[in-house]
Structures are given as C-alpha cells and as structure tokens.
Tab-separated table of C-alpha atoms in Angstrom:
chain	number	residue	atom	x	y	z
A	1	UNK	CA	184.108	3.789	218.234
A	2	UNK	CA	186.152	6.033	216.269
A	3	UNK	CA	190.012	5.955	216.064
A	4	UNK	CA	191.894	9.721	216.775
A	5	UNK	CA	195.183	9.549	215.107
A	6	UNK	CA	198.022	11.551	216.428
A	7	UNK	CA	201.259	12.620	215.011
A	8	UNK	CA	204.421	13.401	216.870
A	9	UNK	CA	205.697	16.830	216.050
A	10	UNK	CA	209.308	18.136	216.226
A	11	UNK	CA	209.747	21.906	216.743
A	12	UNK	CA	213.129	22.278	216.001
A	13	UNK	CA	212.528	23.936	212.709
A	14	UNK	CA	213.703	27.589	213.732
A	15	UNK	CA	217.099	29.129	215.491
A	16	UNK	CA	217.691	29.769	218.916
A	17	UNK	CA	220.474	31.304	220.749
A	18	UNK	CA	221.412	27.931	222.329
A	19	UNK	CA	221.886	26.126	219.332
A	20	UNK	CA	223.867	29.000	217.716
A	21	UNK	CA	226.037	28.492	220.570
A	22	UNK	CA	226.258	24.811	220.374
A	23	UNK	CA	226.172	24.309	216.739
A	24	UNK	CA	226.782	27.436	214.724
A	25	UNK	CA	224.957	30.560	214.028
A	26	UNK	CA	221.361	30.141	212.140
A	27	UNK	CA	221.346	26.112	213.133
A	28	UNK	CA	217.998	24.199	212.654
A	29	UNK	CA	217.013	20.884	211.980
A	30	UNK	CA	217.360	21.786	208.230
A	31	UNK	CA	221.093	22.149	208.792
A	32	UNK	CA	221.457	18.675	209.042
A	33	UNK	CA	219.148	17.571	206.486
A	34	UNK	CA	220.832	19.628	203.999
A	35	UNK	CA	224.203	18.669	204.607
A	36	UNK	CA	223.305	14.946	204.531
A	37	UNK	CA	224.908	12.810	201.922
A	38	UNK	CA	224.529	9.322	200.620
A	39	UNK	CA	227.027	6.650	202.408
A	40	UNK	CA	226.429	3.700	199.945
A	41	UNK	CA	225.146	3.070	196.528
A	42	UNK	CA	221.506	3.702	196.474
A	43	UNK	CA	221.403	5.290	199.946
A	44	UNK	CA	218.185	8.095	199.913
A	45	UNK	CA	220.090	10.951	201.291
A	46	UNK	CA	219.466	13.952	201.292
A	47	UNK	CA	215.981	13.636	202.097
A	48	UNK	CA	214.538	17.201	201.070
A	49	UNK	CA	210.853	18.724	201.652
A	50	UNK	CA	208.549	19.452	198.623
A	51	UNK	CA	205.226	20.516	199.641
A	52	UNK	CA	205.799	22.594	202.536
A	53	UNK	CA	209.452	23.603	201.874
A	54	UNK	CA	212.226	24.396	204.424
A	55	UNK	CA	209.492	26.121	206.861
A	56	UNK	CA	210.358	27.718	209.902
A	57	UNK	CA	207.779	26.804	212.734
A	58	UNK	CA	207.895	30.298	214.109
A	59	UNK	CA	205.439	31.421	211.251
A	60	UNK	CA	201.876	31.149	211.767
A	61	UNK	CA	201.732	30.093	207.980
A	62	UNK	CA	204.016	27.622	208.411
A	63	UNK	CA	202.026	26.011	211.308
A	64	UNK	CA	198.607	26.457	209.564
A	65	UNK	CA	200.153	24.663	206.288
A	66	UNK	CA	201.561	21.806	208.555
A	67	UNK	CA	198.176	21.421	210.034
A	68	UNK	CA	196.180	21.866	206.969
A	69	UNK	CA	198.341	19.006	205.377
A	70	UNK	CA	197.953	16.635	208.097
A	71	UNK	CA	194.293	17.137	208.329
A	72	UNK	CA	194.031	16.522	204.945
A	73	UNK	CA	194.930	13.107	205.036
A	74	UNK	CA	193.300	12.047	208.091
A	75	UNK	CA	195.440	12.938	211.130
A	76	UNK	CA	193.411	14.320	214.054
A	77	UNK	CA	196.040	15.941	216.429
A	78	UNK	CA	199.491	16.756	217.175
A	79	UNK	CA	201.856	15.696	219.936
A	80	UNK	CA	204.524	18.297	220.175
A	81	UNK	CA	207.771	17.435	221.967
A	82	UNK	CA	208.148	19.858	225.080
A	83	UNK	CA	211.372	20.626	226.363
A	84	UNK	CA	211.552	21.713	230.064
A	85	UNK	CA	214.884	22.356	232.068
A	86	UNK	CA	213.984	23.473	235.704
A	87	UNK	CA	211.834	26.401	234.559
A	88	UNK	CA	214.019	26.912	231.328
A	89	UNK	CA	212.178	25.898	228.190
A	90	UNK	CA	213.820	25.346	224.615
A	91	UNK	CA	212.184	25.241	221.410
A	92	UNK	CA	209.352	26.919	222.710
A	93	UNK	CA	208.509	29.048	220.014
A	94	UNK	CA	206.112	26.973	217.869
A	95	UNK	CA	204.104	26.059	220.724
A	96	UNK	CA	203.873	29.404	222.126
A	97	UNK	CA	202.846	30.967	218.885
A	98	UNK	CA	200.498	28.033	218.231
A	99	UNK	CA	198.401	28.919	221.791
A	100	UNK	CA	198.330	32.428	220.614
A	101	UNK	CA	197.166	31.367	216.928
A	102	UNK	CA	193.676	30.806	218.286
A	103	UNK	CA	192.113	30.135	214.616
A	104	UNK	CA	194.738	27.023	213.826
A	105	UNK	CA	192.006	24.255	214.700
A	106	UNK	CA	194.236	21.559	215.453
A	107	UNK	CA	193.911	19.604	218.476
A	108	UNK	CA	197.342	18.884	220.385
A	109	UNK	CA	199.052	17.318	223.226
A	110	UNK	CA	202.604	17.739	224.826
A	111	UNK	CA	205.303	15.058	225.302
A	112	UNK	CA	208.045	16.176	227.858
A	113	UNK	CA	211.112	15.106	225.939
A	114	UNK	CA	212.900	14.947	229.506
A	115	UNK	CA	216.282	13.940	228.729
A	116	UNK	CA	219.661	15.855	228.964
A	117	UNK	CA	220.781	17.777	225.802
A	118	UNK	CA	224.670	16.494	224.995
A	119	UNK	CA	226.650	16.578	222.073
A	120	UNK	CA	225.191	13.044	221.011
A	121	UNK	CA	225.510	14.304	217.662
A	122	UNK	CA	228.897	14.670	217.261
A	123	UNK	CA	229.671	11.527	219.604
A	124	UNK	CA	230.272	13.642	222.579
A	125	UNK	CA	227.459	12.124	224.758
A	126	UNK	CA	229.161	13.164	227.897
A	127	UNK	CA	229.351	16.860	227.188
A	128	UNK	CA	226.137	17.910	228.755
A	129	UNK	CA	224.913	21.106	227.202
A	130	UNK	CA	221.494	21.265	229.099
A	131	UNK	CA	221.176	19.267	232.494
A	132	UNK	CA	217.741	18.003	233.724
A	133	UNK	CA	217.888	18.553	237.650
A	134	UNK	CA	215.082	16.497	238.977
A	135	UNK	CA	213.426	17.680	242.270
A	136	UNK	CA	209.741	17.923	243.745
A	137	UNK	CA	209.794	21.746	243.743
A	138	UNK	CA	210.530	21.724	239.881
A	139	UNK	CA	207.665	19.101	239.606
A	140	UNK	CA	205.011	21.648	241.044
A	141	UNK	CA	206.457	24.519	239.178
A	142	UNK	CA	206.544	22.595	235.959
A	143	UNK	CA	202.687	21.424	236.301
A	144	UNK	CA	201.440	25.072	237.168
A	145	UNK	CA	203.296	26.333	234.324
A	146	UNK	CA	201.538	23.549	232.284
A	147	UNK	CA	198.105	24.057	233.771
A	148	UNK	CA	197.909	27.945	233.327
A	149	UNK	CA	199.586	28.188	230.005
A	150	UNK	CA	198.661	24.899	228.033
A	151	UNK	CA	196.054	22.436	229.476
A	152	UNK	CA	193.487	25.500	229.984
A	153	UNK	CA	193.663	25.677	225.957
A	154	UNK	CA	190.396	24.619	224.447
A	155	UNK	CA	192.204	22.686	221.649
A	156	UNK	CA	194.382	20.853	224.145
A	157	UNK	CA	193.606	16.859	224.036
A	158	UNK	CA	191.666	15.430	227.066
A	159	UNK	CA	190.130	12.085	228.153
A	160	UNK	CA	186.981	13.109	229.960
A	161	UNK	CA	188.133	16.373	230.489
A	162	UNK	CA	191.758	15.231	231.882
A	163	UNK	CA	194.693	17.040	229.984
A	164	UNK	CA	196.784	13.959	228.259
A	165	UNK	CA	200.524	14.530	229.100
A	166	UNK	CA	203.059	12.201	228.005
A	167	UNK	CA	206.356	11.489	229.329
A	168	UNK	CA	209.272	10.233	227.262
A	169	UNK	CA	211.820	8.705	229.615
A	170	UNK	CA	210.079	7.626	232.891
A	171	UNK	CA	212.931	5.554	234.463
A	172	UNK	CA	215.112	9.169	234.314
A	173	UNK	CA	212.719	10.598	237.205
A	174	UNK	CA	214.207	9.577	240.685
A	175	UNK	CA	210.813	9.068	242.457
A	176	UNK	CA	208.036	9.100	239.370
A	177	UNK	CA	205.075	7.634	241.477
A	178	UNK	CA	205.651	10.905	243.841
A	179	UNK	CA	205.875	13.283	240.745
A	180	UNK	CA	202.495	11.665	239.375
A	181	UNK	CA	201.041	12.233	242.553
A	182	UNK	CA	202.267	16.023	242.876
A	183	UNK	CA	201.171	16.387	239.166
A	184	UNK	CA	197.840	15.134	239.967
A	185	UNK	CA	197.312	17.251	243.248
A	186	UNK	CA	198.128	20.547	241.628
A	187	UNK	CA	195.930	19.898	238.377
A	188	UNK	CA	192.915	18.927	240.768
A	189	UNK	CA	193.346	21.119	243.626
A	190	UNK	CA	194.848	24.338	242.356
A	191	UNK	CA	193.193	24.527	238.638
A	192	UNK	CA	190.307	22.605	239.154
A	193	UNK	CA	190.804	19.862	236.551
A	194	UNK	CA	188.977	16.547	237.396
A	195	UNK	CA	192.408	14.621	236.915
A	196	UNK	CA	195.145	14.481	234.259
A	197	UNK	CA	195.734	11.551	231.950
A	198	UNK	CA	199.377	10.627	232.399
A	199	UNK	CA	201.345	8.629	229.806
A	200	UNK	CA	204.597	6.955	229.499
A	201	UNK	CA	206.507	5.732	226.246
A	202	UNK	CA	207.974	2.573	226.021
A	203	UNK	CA	211.048	4.061	224.682
A	204	UNK	CA	214.731	2.476	225.319
A	205	UNK	CA	213.265	-0.762	226.310
A	206	UNK	CA	211.668	1.214	229.405
A	207	UNK	CA	208.548	-0.965	229.457
A	208	UNK	CA	206.570	-0.753	233.016
A	209	UNK	CA	203.066	-1.153	233.768
A	210	UNK	CA	201.776	2.450	234.000
A	211	UNK	CA	199.525	1.895	236.648
A	212	UNK	CA	202.183	1.113	238.890
A	213	UNK	CA	203.892	4.532	238.095
A	214	UNK	CA	200.804	6.105	238.907
A	215	UNK	CA	200.190	6.737	235.383
A	216	UNK	CA	197.281	5.883	232.990
A	217	UNK	CA	198.587	4.287	229.794
A	218	UNK	CA	201.961	3.617	227.829
A	219	UNK	CA	202.595	4.686	224.090
A	220	UNK	CA	204.476	2.189	222.045
A	221	UNK	CA	207.448	4.002	220.589
A	222	UNK	CA	207.561	2.511	217.440
A	223	UNK	CA	211.030	4.227	215.848
A	224	UNK	CA	213.008	2.201	218.329
A	225	UNK	CA	211.033	-0.844	218.444
A	226	UNK	CA	211.260	-0.998	214.546
A	227	UNK	CA	214.858	-0.589	214.416
A	228	UNK	CA	216.119	-3.528	217.219
A	229	UNK	CA	217.243	-5.996	214.627
A	230	UNK	CA	220.537	-5.587	212.538
A	231	UNK	CA	220.112	-6.649	209.077
A	232	UNK	CA	221.294	-9.776	207.833
A	233	UNK	CA	222.811	-9.198	204.472
A	234	UNK	CA	223.771	-12.516	203.772
A	235	UNK	CA	220.119	-13.251	204.101
A	236	UNK	CA	218.874	-10.665	201.705
A	237	UNK	CA	220.073	-11.422	198.358
A	238	UNK	CA	221.596	-8.975	196.152
A	239	UNK	CA	222.249	-6.709	198.877
A	240	UNK	CA	226.100	-7.341	198.631
A	241	UNK	CA	226.086	-5.218	195.302
A	242	UNK	CA	223.589	-2.927	196.347
A	243	UNK	CA	225.630	-1.739	199.628
A	244	UNK	CA	229.051	-1.033	197.845
A	245	UNK	CA	230.393	1.376	200.166
A	246	UNK	CA	231.466	4.884	198.630
A	247	UNK	CA	234.245	5.124	201.637
A	248	UNK	CA	236.505	2.549	203.440
A	249	UNK	CA	235.486	3.780	206.841
A	250	UNK	CA	233.493	1.780	209.392
A	251	UNK	CA	230.692	-0.459	208.179
A	252	UNK	CA	227.219	1.333	208.038
A	253	UNK	CA	224.559	0.092	210.787
A	254	UNK	CA	221.945	-1.135	208.592
A	255	UNK	CA	218.760	-2.505	210.256
A	256	UNK	CA	215.831	-4.726	209.230
A	257	UNK	CA	212.898	-2.468	208.989
A	258	UNK	CA	210.793	-5.313	207.336
A	259	UNK	CA	211.515	-7.526	210.256
A	260	UNK	CA	210.593	-4.796	212.954
A	261	UNK	CA	207.568	-4.145	211.507
A	262	UNK	CA	206.684	-7.758	211.397
A	263	UNK	CA	207.823	-8.179	215.218
A	264	UNK	CA	205.397	-5.221	216.068
A	265	UNK	CA	202.620	-6.678	214.113
A	266	UNK	CA	202.891	-9.895	215.792
A	267	UNK	CA	203.602	-8.181	219.369
A	268	UNK	CA	201.721	-9.414	222.322
A	269	UNK	CA	199.660	-6.668	223.507
A	270	UNK	CA	199.812	-6.043	227.353
A	271	UNK	CA	196.836	-6.310	229.454
A	272	UNK	CA	197.128	-2.262	230.572
A	273	UNK	CA	196.264	0.215	228.323
A	274	UNK	CA	198.602	0.205	225.590
A	275	UNK	CA	198.447	3.017	222.435
A	276	UNK	CA	199.978	1.359	219.235
A	277	UNK	CA	202.211	3.728	217.258
A	278	UNK	CA	203.710	3.268	213.569
A	279	UNK	CA	206.680	5.071	212.011
A	280	UNK	CA	207.169	5.599	208.344
A	281	UNK	CA	210.911	4.677	207.932
A	282	UNK	CA	214.103	5.794	209.583
A	283	UNK	CA	217.614	6.889	208.587
A	284	UNK	CA	219.530	9.170	211.239
A	285	UNK	CA	222.646	9.417	209.147
A	286	UNK	CA	221.594	13.412	208.368
A	287	UNK	CA	222.451	13.721	212.085
A	288	UNK	CA	224.886	11.196	212.849
A	289	UNK	CA	226.734	10.493	209.493
A	290	UNK	CA	228.655	7.226	209.281
A	291	UNK	CA	227.670	6.588	213.245
A	292	UNK	CA	223.756	6.508	212.253
A	293	UNK	CA	221.422	3.758	211.492
A	294	UNK	CA	219.774	3.153	208.368
A	295	UNK	CA	216.521	0.953	208.199
A	296	UNK	CA	216.565	-1.098	205.181
A	297	UNK	CA	213.074	-2.383	203.617
A	298	UNK	CA	210.647	0.605	204.525
A	299	UNK	CA	208.181	1.832	201.991
A	300	UNK	CA	204.813	3.236	201.881
A	301	UNK	CA	203.462	-0.163	200.819
A	302	UNK	CA	205.056	-1.759	204.084
A	303	UNK	CA	203.888	1.499	206.107
A	304	UNK	CA	200.476	0.960	204.924
A	305	UNK	CA	200.072	-2.416	205.692
A	306	UNK	CA	201.395	-1.703	209.469
A	307	UNK	CA	199.107	0.870	210.065
A	308	UNK	CA	196.073	-0.837	208.481
A	309	UNK	CA	196.798	-3.793	210.650
A	310	UNK	CA	196.774	-1.451	213.868
A	311	UNK	CA	193.850	0.568	212.779
A	312	UNK	CA	191.747	-2.756	212.322
A	313	UNK	CA	192.801	-4.518	215.433
A	314	UNK	CA	193.163	-1.576	218.049
A	315	UNK	CA	189.990	-1.461	219.859
A	316	UNK	CA	189.547	1.927	221.828
A	317	UNK	CA	189.160	1.712	225.611
A	318	UNK	CA	186.599	4.179	225.619
A	319	UNK	CA	184.810	6.604	223.272
A	320	UNK	CA	187.713	9.169	224.283
A	321	UNK	CA	190.651	6.790	224.820
A	322	UNK	CA	190.763	6.184	221.077
A	323	UNK	CA	194.619	7.261	219.854
A	324	UNK	CA	196.961	5.659	217.456
A	325	UNK	CA	200.068	7.441	217.277
A	326	UNK	CA	202.299	7.975	214.119
A	327	UNK	CA	206.219	8.819	214.818
A	328	UNK	CA	206.499	11.279	213.185
A	329	UNK	CA	205.125	14.077	211.132
A	330	UNK	CA	208.554	15.652	210.494
A	331	UNK	CA	211.284	14.000	212.121
A	332	UNK	CA	213.609	14.969	208.725
A	333	UNK	CA	216.833	14.232	210.160
A	334	UNK	CA	215.841	10.980	211.407
A	335	UNK	CA	214.461	9.964	207.752
A	336	UNK	CA	211.377	9.604	209.613
A	337	UNK	CA	208.376	11.841	208.199
A	338	UNK	CA	204.935	11.959	206.774
A	339	UNK	CA	205.715	15.500	205.022
A	340	UNK	CA	206.159	14.859	201.406
A	341	UNK	CA	209.628	14.682	200.037
A	342	UNK	CA	211.679	14.279	196.885
A	343	UNK	CA	211.276	10.792	196.454
A	344	UNK	CA	207.975	9.631	197.955
A	345	UNK	CA	205.880	12.851	197.849
A	346	UNK	CA	202.604	12.304	199.291
A	347	UNK	CA	202.766	8.737	199.149
A	348	UNK	CA	202.936	8.209	202.981
A	349	UNK	CA	200.250	10.639	203.649
A	350	UNK	CA	198.049	8.885	200.987
A	351	UNK	CA	198.843	5.481	202.715
A	352	UNK	CA	197.989	7.066	205.972
A	353	UNK	CA	194.452	8.402	204.795
A	354	UNK	CA	193.823	5.176	202.999
A	355	UNK	CA	194.655	2.921	206.109
A	356	UNK	CA	192.242	5.125	208.504
A	357	UNK	CA	189.456	5.253	205.984
A	358	UNK	CA	189.518	1.331	205.826
C-alpha cells in the first residue's frame, strides 16, 4: 500500500490586526526570522529562505508555489494549523484563500491549535492575548463551521469519506469524550458525512489511547519528541571550543538531536493507530532568543536516515489510513522547515524525495 506524506504548514506569514497590536505593525513570522542572531560560534542564524523568498500566504501565487515545491519532492498533502477561539478565527486568510483557489490541487487537512495565545515569546506566559473558553455550545458551532466551509471541499483529506481532523492539545478540553461525540453527531446527522476521522497528537507528553477519548488515531509530535534530551557536552568531543559564547548571559539550552532521533527510531509503537512523524531540525531562538532551545546534530543526512526508517517500517492501517507526517514545511522561526534556506538549499527536500521513493 502506498504511503501518503503530509507536511504541517504554519499560516503566520501575513500580517493581522491582532499581531499588529501585540507585536508591532506589520508583524509576521518573518519578523522573528530576520531578527535572529547567532548566539555562539558556529550557530546557524539567521535562517533565511531562498527559493520561495519572504512570501505572503495571502497571495495565491505564494500558496501555489509552496504547494508546487512540496509536490515536486513527494509531499502529497498539507496539514494547516487552524486557530479557533469561540467563533473568532486568527491567521485565517491563507486557508480561506486556499478554499477559494479551486485550481490549487493540493489535498489538505486541519489541525486545531487549541492553546491560549500568550506572550510566551517574550517570557510572559501568564499574559493571555487570546483565550480558549471551552464549552459544548462552542463545540457545536465549531463543527458546524468546519463541516459547512471546510470538510465539504473536494480536496479535503478523508478516510473512507470521513474528514480527518486533528486536535493538538486534547488534555485542555474539559470533557473530550463529550466533545468528540458532539462533533461526530453534527457531522453525521446535520451534514451527511458517514463519520469523522479524529486524531490527537502526543505533544507535551499527552500520550493517550485515542479510542478511549472517542478518537480514531494518534499522531506522533516529533518536534517535541526529538528534543527531549539535554546535550551532554562532555560526551561530545570538541564541543567546548565550538560553543564559545558570544555573550556572558545565561547558558544556551542545547538539545541532543541525534539522540532524539535514535530514541524515536527505537520507540515501541503502541497497539492503537499511531502515525509516525519526522522533523528536519530545531532551533527556536529566532522567537525566544537566549531562552530558546537549539538542537545540535541535525542534518539532511540524519533526517534522511530517520524518514527512510519510518517509510520502510510503517505498515498502513488500511488503503486510506496511510499517513506519515513531516513537521514542518515552514516553521522558520523554530528552525524547523523543509523549505530551502541559505545553508542547506533543497537538501532536506531532496532527502524527503529519496526516502519516499525508496
């Protein structure tokens, strides 16, 4: 059975009034990316785009170019982050534009990034900018909006005609089983879908058996899985000299990417439906500066080894339950992107294509 590779896509590459107010006029993800500075000798920052440039995802041409690039290297679908706050949507223009852009032939699904928005980037996590207020009436409104406006699109990814919908932080919902039941009831009884195909992610250690929550499957959230291990510099020859700090401030949070990949490869796969996921690299100092974390040891070669292993060992659960996820296509401010950059060019995309073709 063929595998269907899906890449996560961040839509925050266009200005919105809320970000103008919170972070300054004209803020986008590129604002953080272009301000990044190397924090130690040999630190790869700033990470800047090449082939696609500093795009604006409000533009049809930008969305088309992004999809064309992904498809040229074997990626068959996008998973867009979706931001819903009790009927208020943020960063919605790329998705709305894509829904209207019927000639953009790229299958897609949505992942509800259901966290509060806070000033986490500047260290004030208690300062809530946009709050999630979970309630069952909102669950109904949310699913009705999704079914009417998104799931009905012919390009939306489905399993046996059931729209695939991903929930990022399931533990935050007060009654997740009730929410799942409401969602399914509306999709079936009000909109005529045979059912929904609901997925959770195992982010932030939130590992649960999806069926016990009323969900169908879980998705490995590899960015967090791969950076769990602090780098032990005394075990890495030569790194004392390599990591000479440019300042005398607090130590940089260095993570062992190679060990993280090793642990992910050797992970015991649960007996429920569990979709594997890989990550190119990690460095979120563009967002958090010296409070960020830098994963040491990532490379296109190691990424290829990881993805190649997943491709060769993943057995689809059915003809249409055949997803492998890549996180992410364009998380530039987290140093986590397949899109070409000034250092690696298309190397990560080429590694992706090579592993998928194997």
